[in-house]
Amino acid sequence: MQSTGQPVSRYQDKNWWRQAVVYQIYPRSFVDSNADGIGDLKGITSRIDYLKSLNIDAVWLSPFYPSPLVDGGYDVSDYRDVDPKLGTLADFDEMLAALHKAGIRIFVDIVPNHCSYLHQWFQDAITSLPNSLERNRFIFRNGRGENGELPPTDWVSHFAPSAWTHESTFGGKHNQWFLHYFAPEQPDWNWDNPEIEEDFLKTLKFWADRGVDGFRIDVAHGLKKDLSEPFRMRNTLEHEVDRPADGNGILADRNEVFDVYRKWRKLFNQYDPPKVAVAEANVLPERVPLYASEETLGQCFDFRFIFIPFTARSYKESVAEAIELAKVNGSSCTWCLSNHDQIRHATKLGLDKSVDRKLWMLSDGTSAPLDKESGTRRALAATLFILALPGSTYLYQGEELGLHEVTDIPESMIQDPQYLKNLKVDKGRDGSRVPLPWNAQADYFGFSTGASHLPQPAWFKDYAVNVQSGKAESALSTYQRALQKRKELICEELITWHETGNAEVLHFSRPNGWNCLINFEGSDYLIPQGEILLSSAPITDGRLPAGTTVWIKR
Ligand code: NOJ
Ligand code: CA
């Protein structure tokens, strides 16, 4: 529970993360400082005032490490440096100092399941012999078939039909195959090799010593694999491969992974306040607490609000379930509606519920109409709803502008391996990663003075920061006000539900009288007595319209 004892400086409070608001920056698409069309660390430093104006507690930076950018930087070739395209370690230190000075903490992304094929250790492995020390840092095996021409198993990867690639693709000459849970350019580490454990502890310490406050752990359920032979072949049930109920999956969510995280926790706890971590683990809900335990990573993303429909019933059920899960080990809830892997939530909520979003994206957003206004309106309502819940909230850059997904990136400009390597069955995630519009009048909307690495559509001008700043009813002002109020209102991590007598309206309160009501699709609802603190859309005659959230104090 939130500490209620003696006041402590926020910087010493070891519980600061429990109800923090963390703003995700996708560095390449935030601000570009040197006109090469790629956002960079100096760009982030130049916008500290903006970040401060958001009243966030921390930023989380998606990877900025040296990378050939096959998977947007989640293909790391050196874990302890900055990609020259994005800056230098000195730029990083400068950015961190400026963030801390502004009272904003920083999470960096750690990608331990796989690296880039350009990582020196993979380059060493591919030129070494089978069974060599160099190859043993990865997962190399002989193929099946008379001449080893078939992959060792039928396992599939997220970004390619097979989870195995023949080494010849990268110049290897020994007829072996290597394992990759994602793209072939992202070889998986062999976590049964203690050298890998040691190297990641070194990486964590490197960033922790530089002053980083927390870590977001990519594919935290990966790392350990069942490599016992004969290999288990893929079952028709997906969960037996990577979403097991019993910790005995083939490719992910294996119980041994917690041995790794217990060691990481020991390292985190050597700092004061301890470093924090949040797991990105795509696992069955009942396994989430294992990642969020105070002996392991401490917190685990809960992505349910990204997927559930915008209905009173699913919102209420989801909150209840998430709170129960967080209680299992005393972690705090993690709410989020958008991130760099998902269609922006304003867009999801502007589509009819019957629309298959994947097919809609493949049609460049033409197969069904998008009601942008309703989408942004519902998105703000959903955001104010989750911001009033106990726990921490993870926001994604651009959502504070009510920004929509870009659906029509021309095929020649698509970067995402989810499209390119995946037989093009999925349009991919670039549409949520288009550089932010800062200034409606400027070239490239003030993101850069050179062509941006992903094209910004003309309609981005309507969402630009300078158009929204200071306008009371803009999405940006609503976020700024809500986050400011939230800071004042934050209290014990408890909620009480109240009957509304209306199936479309939810009402809950926090112990200090902070009440939140949301009307999904019902007719105007009479707001109970109390001081109206703020709302996601204008309120008239004390009535809450559909697609609106209000906070009141009573
Ligand atoms: C999850 C990251 O969020 C995503 O962007 C990436 O493609 C995969 N992990 C692989 O690292
Ligand atoms: Ca740049």
Coordinates of C-alpha atoms in Angstrom, one line a residue, residues 119-526:
H119 CA 26.0 -7.8 -32.1
Q120 CA 29.7 -8.7 -31.9
W121 CA 28.9 -11.9 -30.2
F122 CA 26.6 -13.1 -32.9
Q123 CA 29.2 -12.1 -35.6
D124 CA 31.7 -14.2 -33.6
A125 CA 29.3 -17.1 -33.4
I126 CA 28.5 -17.2 -37.1
T127 CA 32.2 -17.4 -38.0
S128 CA 32.9 -20.1 -35.3
L129 CA 32.6 -23.8 -35.2
P130 CA 29.6 -25.8 -34.0
N131 CA 29.8 -26.4 -30.2
S132 CA 32.3 -23.6 -29.8
L133 CA 32.1 -21.1 -26.9
E134 CA 31.0 -18.5 -29.3
R135 CA 28.1 -20.5 -30.7
N136 CA 27.1 -21.5 -27.2
R137 CA 26.0 -17.9 -26.5
F138 CA 23.1 -18.5 -28.9
I139 CA 21.0 -21.5 -29.8
F140 CA 22.6 -23.2 -32.8
R141 CA 21.4 -26.8 -33.8
N142 CA 21.7 -29.1 -36.7
G143 CA 18.7 -29.4 -39.0
R144 CA 16.4 -32.3 -39.7
G145 CA 16.3 -34.2 -43.0
E146 CA 18.9 -36.2 -44.7
N147 CA 21.3 -33.2 -45.1
G148 CA 20.0 -31.1 -42.3
E149 CA 18.0 -29.1 -44.8
L150 CA 15.0 -28.8 -42.6
P151 CA 14.8 -26.6 -39.4
P152 CA 15.3 -28.6 -36.2
T153 CA 11.7 -28.2 -35.1
D154 CA 8.4 -26.8 -36.3
W155 CA 8.5 -23.8 -33.9
V156 CA 7.3 -20.5 -35.4
S157 CA 8.5 -17.1 -34.6
H158 CA 6.5 -13.9 -34.2
F159 CA 7.9 -12.3 -37.3
A160 CA 8.7 -15.2 -39.6
P161 CA 7.2 -18.5 -40.4
S162 CA 10.0 -20.5 -38.7
A163 CA 11.8 -19.7 -35.5
W164 CA 14.9 -21.2 -37.1
T165 CA 17.1 -19.6 -39.7
H166 CA 19.8 -21.4 -41.6
E167 CA 23.2 -19.9 -40.7
S168 CA 24.1 -19.4 -44.3
T169 CA 21.7 -16.5 -44.4
F170 CA 24.2 -14.6 -42.4
G171 CA 27.3 -16.1 -43.9
G172 CA 27.8 -19.1 -41.6
K173 CA 29.4 -22.2 -43.2
H174 CA 28.5 -25.1 -40.9
N175 CA 25.0 -26.1 -42.0
Q176 CA 23.5 -25.2 -38.6
W177 CA 20.3 -23.4 -37.8
F178 CA 19.9 -20.8 -35.0
L179 CA 16.8 -19.9 -33.0
H180 CA 14.9 -16.6 -33.0
Y181 CA 11.6 -15.9 -31.3
F182 CA 11.3 -12.8 -33.5
A183 CA 12.9 -11.8 -36.8
P184 CA 15.9 -13.8 -38.2
E185 CA 17.9 -10.6 -37.5
Q186 CA 17.1 -11.0 -33.8
P187 CA 18.9 -14.2 -32.7
D188 CA 17.9 -15.5 -29.2
W189 CA 20.4 -15.6 -26.5
N190 CA 21.2 -18.9 -24.8
W191 CA 20.1 -18.2 -21.2
D192 CA 21.4 -21.6 -20.1
N193 CA 24.9 -20.1 -20.5
P194 CA 26.1 -18.2 -17.4
E195 CA 28.0 -15.8 -19.5
I196 CA 24.8 -14.3 -20.8
E197 CA 23.5 -13.9 -17.2
E198 CA 26.7 -12.1 -16.3
D199 CA 26.6 -9.9 -19.3
F200 CA 23.1 -8.7 -18.6
L201 CA 23.9 -8.0 -15.0
K202 CA 26.7 -5.9 -16.3
T203 CA 24.3 -4.0 -18.6
L204 CA 21.8 -3.4 -15.9
K205 CA 24.5 -2.1 -13.6
F206 CA 25.9 0.1 -16.4
W207 CA 22.6 2.0 -16.7
A208 CA 21.7 1.9 -13.0
D209 CA 25.1 3.4 -12.2
R210 CA 24.4 6.1 -14.8
G211 CA 21.3 7.1 -12.8
V212 CA 18.5 5.3 -14.6
D213 CA 15.6 4.8 -12.1
G214 CA 13.9 1.8 -13.7
F215 CA 13.9 -0.8 -16.4
R216 CA 11.2 -2.0 -18.8
I217 CA 11.9 -5.6 -19.6
D218 CA 11.2 -6.6 -23.2
V219 CA 9.7 -10.1 -23.7
A220 CA 10.3 -10.8 -20.0
H221 CA 8.6 -14.1 -20.4
G222 CA 11.1 -15.2 -23.0
L223 CA 14.8 -15.9 -22.2
K224 CA 14.5 -19.6 -21.1
K225 CA 13.5 -22.3 -23.6
D226 CA 12.9 -26.0 -23.3
L227 CA 15.9 -27.2 -25.3
S228 CA 15.8 -30.8 -24.0
E229 CA 16.1 -33.4 -26.7
P230 CA 14.3 -34.9 -28.5
F231 CA 12.7 -31.5 -29.0
R232 CA 9.0 -31.1 -28.2
M233 CA 7.2 -30.3 -31.4
R234 CA 4.7 -27.5 -31.5
N235 CA 1.3 -28.4 -30.3
T236 CA -1.8 -27.2 -31.9
L237 CA -2.5 -25.4 -28.7
E238 CA -0.6 -22.1 -28.7
H239 CA -0.4 -21.8 -25.0
E240 CA 1.7 -24.9 -24.7
V241 CA 4.4 -23.2 -26.7
D242 CA 4.5 -19.8 -25.1
R243 CA 1.5 -19.2 -22.8
P244 CA 1.6 -22.2 -20.6
A245 CA -0.5 -22.5 -17.4
D246 CA 2.2 -24.5 -15.6
G247 CA 5.5 -22.7 -16.4
N248 CA 6.5 -25.5 -18.8
G249 CA 6.1 -23.8 -22.2
I250 CA 8.5 -24.6 -25.0
L251 CA 9.6 -21.1 -26.0
A252 CA 8.5 -18.8 -23.2
D253 CA 7.1 -18.3 -19.7
R254 CA 9.1 -21.1 -18.1
N255 CA 9.5 -21.2 -14.4
E256 CA 13.4 -21.0 -14.6
V257 CA 13.1 -17.4 -15.8
F258 CA 12.4 -16.3 -12.2
D259 CA 15.9 -17.5 -11.1
V260 CA 17.2 -14.9 -13.5
Y261 CA 14.9 -12.1 -12.2
R262 CA 15.7 -13.0 -8.5
K263 CA 19.3 -12.2 -9.3
W264 CA 18.3 -9.0 -11.0
R265 CA 16.3 -8.0 -8.0
K266 CA 19.3 -8.5 -5.8
L267 CA 21.2 -6.0 -7.9
F268 CA 18.2 -3.5 -8.0
N269 CA 18.0 -3.6 -4.2
Q270 CA 21.6 -2.5 -3.9
Y271 CA 20.5 1.0 -4.8
D272 CA 18.7 3.5 -2.7
P273 CA 15.9 3.8 -3.6
P274 CA 16.0 0.4 -5.2
K275 CA 15.8 0.4 -9.0
V276 CA 12.4 -0.7 -10.3
A277 CA 11.4 -2.8 -13.2
V278 CA 8.3 -3.6 -15.2
A279 CA 7.9 -6.8 -17.1
E280 CA 6.5 -7.0 -20.6
A281 CA 5.2 -10.5 -20.3
N282 CA 2.5 -11.8 -22.6
V283 CA 1.4 -14.6 -20.3
L284 CA -1.8 -16.0 -18.8
P285 CA -3.3 -13.6 -16.2
E286 CA -2.7 -16.0 -13.4
R287 CA 1.1 -16.0 -14.1
V288 CA 1.4 -12.2 -14.1
P289 CA 2.1 -12.0 -10.3
L290 CA 5.1 -14.2 -10.7
Y291 CA 6.8 -11.5 -12.8
A292 CA 5.4 -8.7 -10.5
S293 CA 6.7 -10.2 -7.3
E294 CA 8.9 -8.1 -5.1
E295 CA 11.5 -10.9 -5.3
T296 CA 11.5 -10.7 -9.1
L297 CA 10.7 -7.6 -11.3
G298 CA 8.2 -6.0 -9.0
Q299 CA 5.6 -4.9 -11.6
C300 CA 4.2 -6.4 -14.8
F301 CA 2.2 -4.7 -17.5
D302 CA -1.4 -5.5 -17.7
F303 CA -2.5 -5.0 -21.3
R304 CA -6.2 -5.8 -20.9
F305 CA -7.4 -2.3 -21.5
I306 CA -5.8 -2.4 -24.9
F307 CA -7.9 -5.3 -25.9
I308 CA -11.3 -5.0 -24.2
P309 CA -14.3 -3.4 -25.8
F310 CA -15.4 0.1 -24.6
T311 CA -18.3 -1.2 -22.4
A312 CA -19.2 -0.8 -18.8
R313 CA -19.2 -4.5 -18.2
S314 CA -15.8 -5.2 -19.5
Y315 CA -14.2 -2.2 -17.9
K316 CA -15.6 -3.1 -14.5
E317 CA -14.7 -6.8 -14.8
S318 CA -11.2 -5.9 -16.0
V319 CA -10.5 -3.5 -13.1
A320 CA -11.7 -6.0 -10.6
E321 CA -9.5 -8.8 -12.0
A322 CA -6.4 -6.6 -12.3
I323 CA -6.8 -5.4 -8.7
E324 CA -7.1 -9.0 -7.5
L325 CA -4.0 -10.0 -9.4
A326 CA -2.0 -7.1 -8.1
K327 CA -3.0 -8.0 -4.5
V328 CA -1.5 -11.5 -4.9
N329 CA 2.0 -10.3 -4.1
G330 CA 1.5 -6.6 -3.1
S331 CA 2.5 -5.2 -6.5
S332 CA 0.5 -2.3 -7.9
C333 CA -1.7 -2.3 -11.0
T334 CA -0.4 -1.1 -14.4
W335 CA -3.0 0.5 -16.6
C336 CA -2.4 1.4 -20.2
L337 CA -4.4 2.0 -23.4
S338 CA -1.7 2.4 -26.0
N339 CA 1.9 1.7 -26.8
H340 CA 4.2 1.5 -29.8
D341 CA 3.0 -2.0 -30.6
Q342 CA -0.7 -1.2 -30.8
I343 CA -3.2 0.7 -32.9
R344 CA -3.6 4.1 -31.2
H345 CA -6.6 3.8 -28.9
A346 CA -8.3 6.9 -30.3
T347 CA -8.6 5.0 -33.6
K348 CA -9.7 1.7 -32.0
L349 CA -12.5 3.5 -30.2
G350 CA -13.6 5.4 -33.3
L351 CA -14.3 2.1 -35.2
D352 CA -17.5 0.2 -35.0
K353 CA -17.0 -2.8 -32.6
S354 CA -17.7 -5.2 -35.4
V355 CA -14.7 -4.1 -37.5
D356 CA -11.8 -6.5 -37.7
R357 CA -9.0 -4.1 -37.1
K358 CA -6.3 -6.2 -38.7
L359 CA -8.2 -6.4 -42.0
W360 CA -9.1 -2.7 -41.6
M361 CA -5.4 -1.8 -41.3
L362 CA -4.6 -4.0 -44.3
S363 CA -7.1 -2.0 -46.3
D364 CA -5.2 1.2 -45.4
G365 CA -8.2 2.1 -43.2
T366 CA -10.6 2.1 -46.0
S367 CA -12.8 -0.9 -45.4
A368 CA -14.9 0.7 -42.7
P369 CA -15.5 4.4 -41.7
L370 CA -13.5 5.8 -38.8
D371 CA -15.3 8.3 -36.6
K372 CA -12.3 10.3 -35.5
E373 CA -14.1 12.7 -33.3
S374 CA -15.9 10.0 -31.3
G375 CA -12.7 8.0 -31.1
T376 CA -10.8 10.8 -29.6
R377 CA -13.7 11.6 -27.3
R378 CA -13.9 8.0 -26.0
A379 CA -10.1 7.8 -25.8
L380 CA -10.1 10.8 -23.4
A381 CA -12.9 9.3 -21.4
A382 CA -11.0 6.0 -21.1
T383 CA -7.8 7.8 -20.1
L384 CA -9.5 9.7 -17.3
F385 CA -11.1 6.5 -16.1
I386 CA -7.8 4.6 -15.8
L387 CA -6.0 7.7 -14.4
A388 CA -8.4 7.6 -11.4
L389 CA -7.7 3.9 -10.7
P390 CA -5.2 2.8 -8.0
G391 CA -1.8 1.9 -9.4
S392 CA 0.4 3.3 -12.1
T393 CA -0.4 4.4 -15.6
Y394 CA 1.7 4.0 -18.7
L395 CA 1.0 6.6 -21.5
Y396 CA 2.3 6.5 -25.0
Q397 CA 3.6 9.6 -26.7
G398 CA 1.0 11.3 -28.9
E399 CA -2.0 10.0 -27.0
E400 CA -2.1 13.2 -25.1
L401 CA -2.8 14.9 -28.5
G402 CA -5.7 12.6 -29.1
L403 CA -3.7 11.4 -32.1
H404 CA -4.9 8.8 -34.5
E405 CA -3.2 5.9 -36.2
V406 CA -1.7 6.5 -39.6
T407 CA -3.3 3.8 -41.7
D408 CA -2.0 4.5 -45.2
I409 CA 1.8 4.4 -45.0
P410 CA 2.9 3.4 -48.5
E411 CA 4.3 -0.1 -48.7
S412 CA 7.7 1.2 -49.8
M413 CA 8.0 3.1 -46.5
I414 CA 6.9 0.4 -44.1
Q415 CA 9.7 -0.5 -41.7
D416 CA 8.0 -3.0 -39.4
P417 CA 9.1 -6.6 -39.5
Q418 CA 5.6 -7.6 -38.3
Y419 CA 4.6 -6.7 -41.9
L420 CA 7.8 -7.3 -43.9
K421 CA 8.9 -10.6 -42.5
N422 CA 5.5 -11.9 -41.7
L423 CA 4.2 -12.7 -45.2
K424 CA 2.5 -9.3 -45.1
V425 CA -0.5 -10.6 -43.3
D426 CA -0.4 -7.8 -40.9
K427 CA 0.1 -4.1 -41.7
G428 CA 2.4 -3.7 -38.7
R429 CA 2.9 -1.1 -36.1
D430 CA 4.4 1.9 -38.0
G431 CA 1.1 3.7 -38.0
S432 CA 1.5 4.4 -34.2
R433 CA 5.2 5.3 -34.6
V434 CA 4.9 8.3 -37.0
P435 CA 6.8 11.3 -35.6
L436 CA 4.8 13.7 -33.5
P437 CA 3.3 16.9 -34.8
W438 CA 4.7 19.8 -32.7
N439 CA 3.9 22.8 -34.9
A440 CA 1.0 22.9 -37.4
Q441 CA 2.7 25.6 -39.5
A442 CA 6.3 24.2 -39.6
D443 CA 7.9 21.8 -42.1
Y444 CA 7.4 18.2 -40.9
F445 CA 5.2 19.7 -38.2
G446 CA 8.2 20.8 -36.2
F447 CA 9.5 17.3 -35.6
S448 CA 12.5 17.9 -37.9
T449 CA 13.7 20.1 -40.6
G450 CA 14.5 17.2 -42.8
A451 CA 12.1 14.5 -44.1
S452 CA 10.8 12.4 -41.3
H453 CA 11.7 8.7 -41.3
L454 CA 8.0 7.8 -41.5
P455 CA 5.7 10.1 -43.5
Q456 CA 3.4 12.4 -41.5
P457 CA -0.1 12.8 -43.0
A458 CA -1.5 16.3 -43.7
W459 CA -4.2 15.9 -41.1
F460 CA -1.5 15.7 -38.3
K461 CA -1.7 19.6 -38.4
D462 CA -5.0 19.4 -36.5
Y463 CA -3.4 17.6 -33.7
A464 CA -0.2 19.6 -33.3
V465 CA 1.0 20.7 -29.9
N466 CA 0.9 24.4 -30.8
V467 CA -2.7 24.1 -31.9
Q468 CA -3.8 22.5 -28.7
S469 CA -1.6 24.4 -26.1
G470 CA -3.6 26.6 -23.9
K471 CA -7.0 25.6 -25.4
A472 CA -9.0 24.5 -22.5
E473 CA -10.9 21.8 -24.2
S474 CA -8.1 20.3 -26.3
A475 CA -6.9 16.7 -25.6
L476 CA -3.5 18.1 -24.5
S477 CA -5.0 20.5 -21.9
T478 CA -7.3 17.8 -20.6
Y479 CA -4.3 15.5 -20.1
Q480 CA -2.3 18.3 -18.5
R481 CA -5.1 19.2 -16.1
A482 CA -5.9 15.6 -15.3
L483 CA -2.3 14.7 -14.5
Q484 CA -2.0 17.8 -12.3
K485 CA -5.1 17.0 -10.4
R486 CA -4.1 13.4 -10.1
K487 CA -0.9 14.4 -8.3
E488 CA -3.0 16.3 -5.8
L489 CA -5.5 13.5 -5.4
I490 CA -3.3 10.4 -5.2
C491 CA -4.1 8.4 -2.1
E492 CA -4.3 4.9 -0.8
E493 CA -4.6 2.2 -3.5
L494 CA -8.2 1.3 -2.8
I495 CA -11.5 1.7 -4.7
T496 CA -15.1 1.3 -3.8
W497 CA -17.8 0.8 -6.5
H498 CA -21.1 2.6 -6.3
E499 CA -24.4 1.6 -7.8
T500 CA -25.5 3.8 -10.6
G501 CA -28.8 2.1 -11.5
N502 CA -27.6 2.5 -15.1
A503 CA -25.9 -0.3 -17.0
E504 CA -24.0 2.2 -19.1
V505 CA -22.5 4.2 -16.2
L506 CA -19.7 3.1 -13.8
H507 CA -18.9 5.0 -10.6
F508 CA -16.1 4.3 -8.2
S509 CA -14.4 6.4 -5.5
R510 CA -11.0 6.5 -3.7
P511 CA -10.7 6.7 0.1
N512 CA -10.2 10.5 0.0
G513 CA -13.5 11.3 -1.7
W514 CA -12.1 11.3 -5.3
N515 CA -14.9 10.0 -7.4
C516 CA -14.9 8.9 -11.0
L517 CA -17.9 8.3 -13.2
I518 CA -17.9 7.2 -16.8
N519 CA -20.8 7.1 -19.2
F520 CA -20.2 4.6 -22.0
E521 CA -23.1 4.8 -24.4
G522 CA -26.1 5.8 -22.3
S523 CA -28.3 8.9 -22.3
D524 CA -27.1 11.8 -20.2
Y525 CA -26.7 10.8 -16.5
L526 CA -27.3 13.1 -13.5

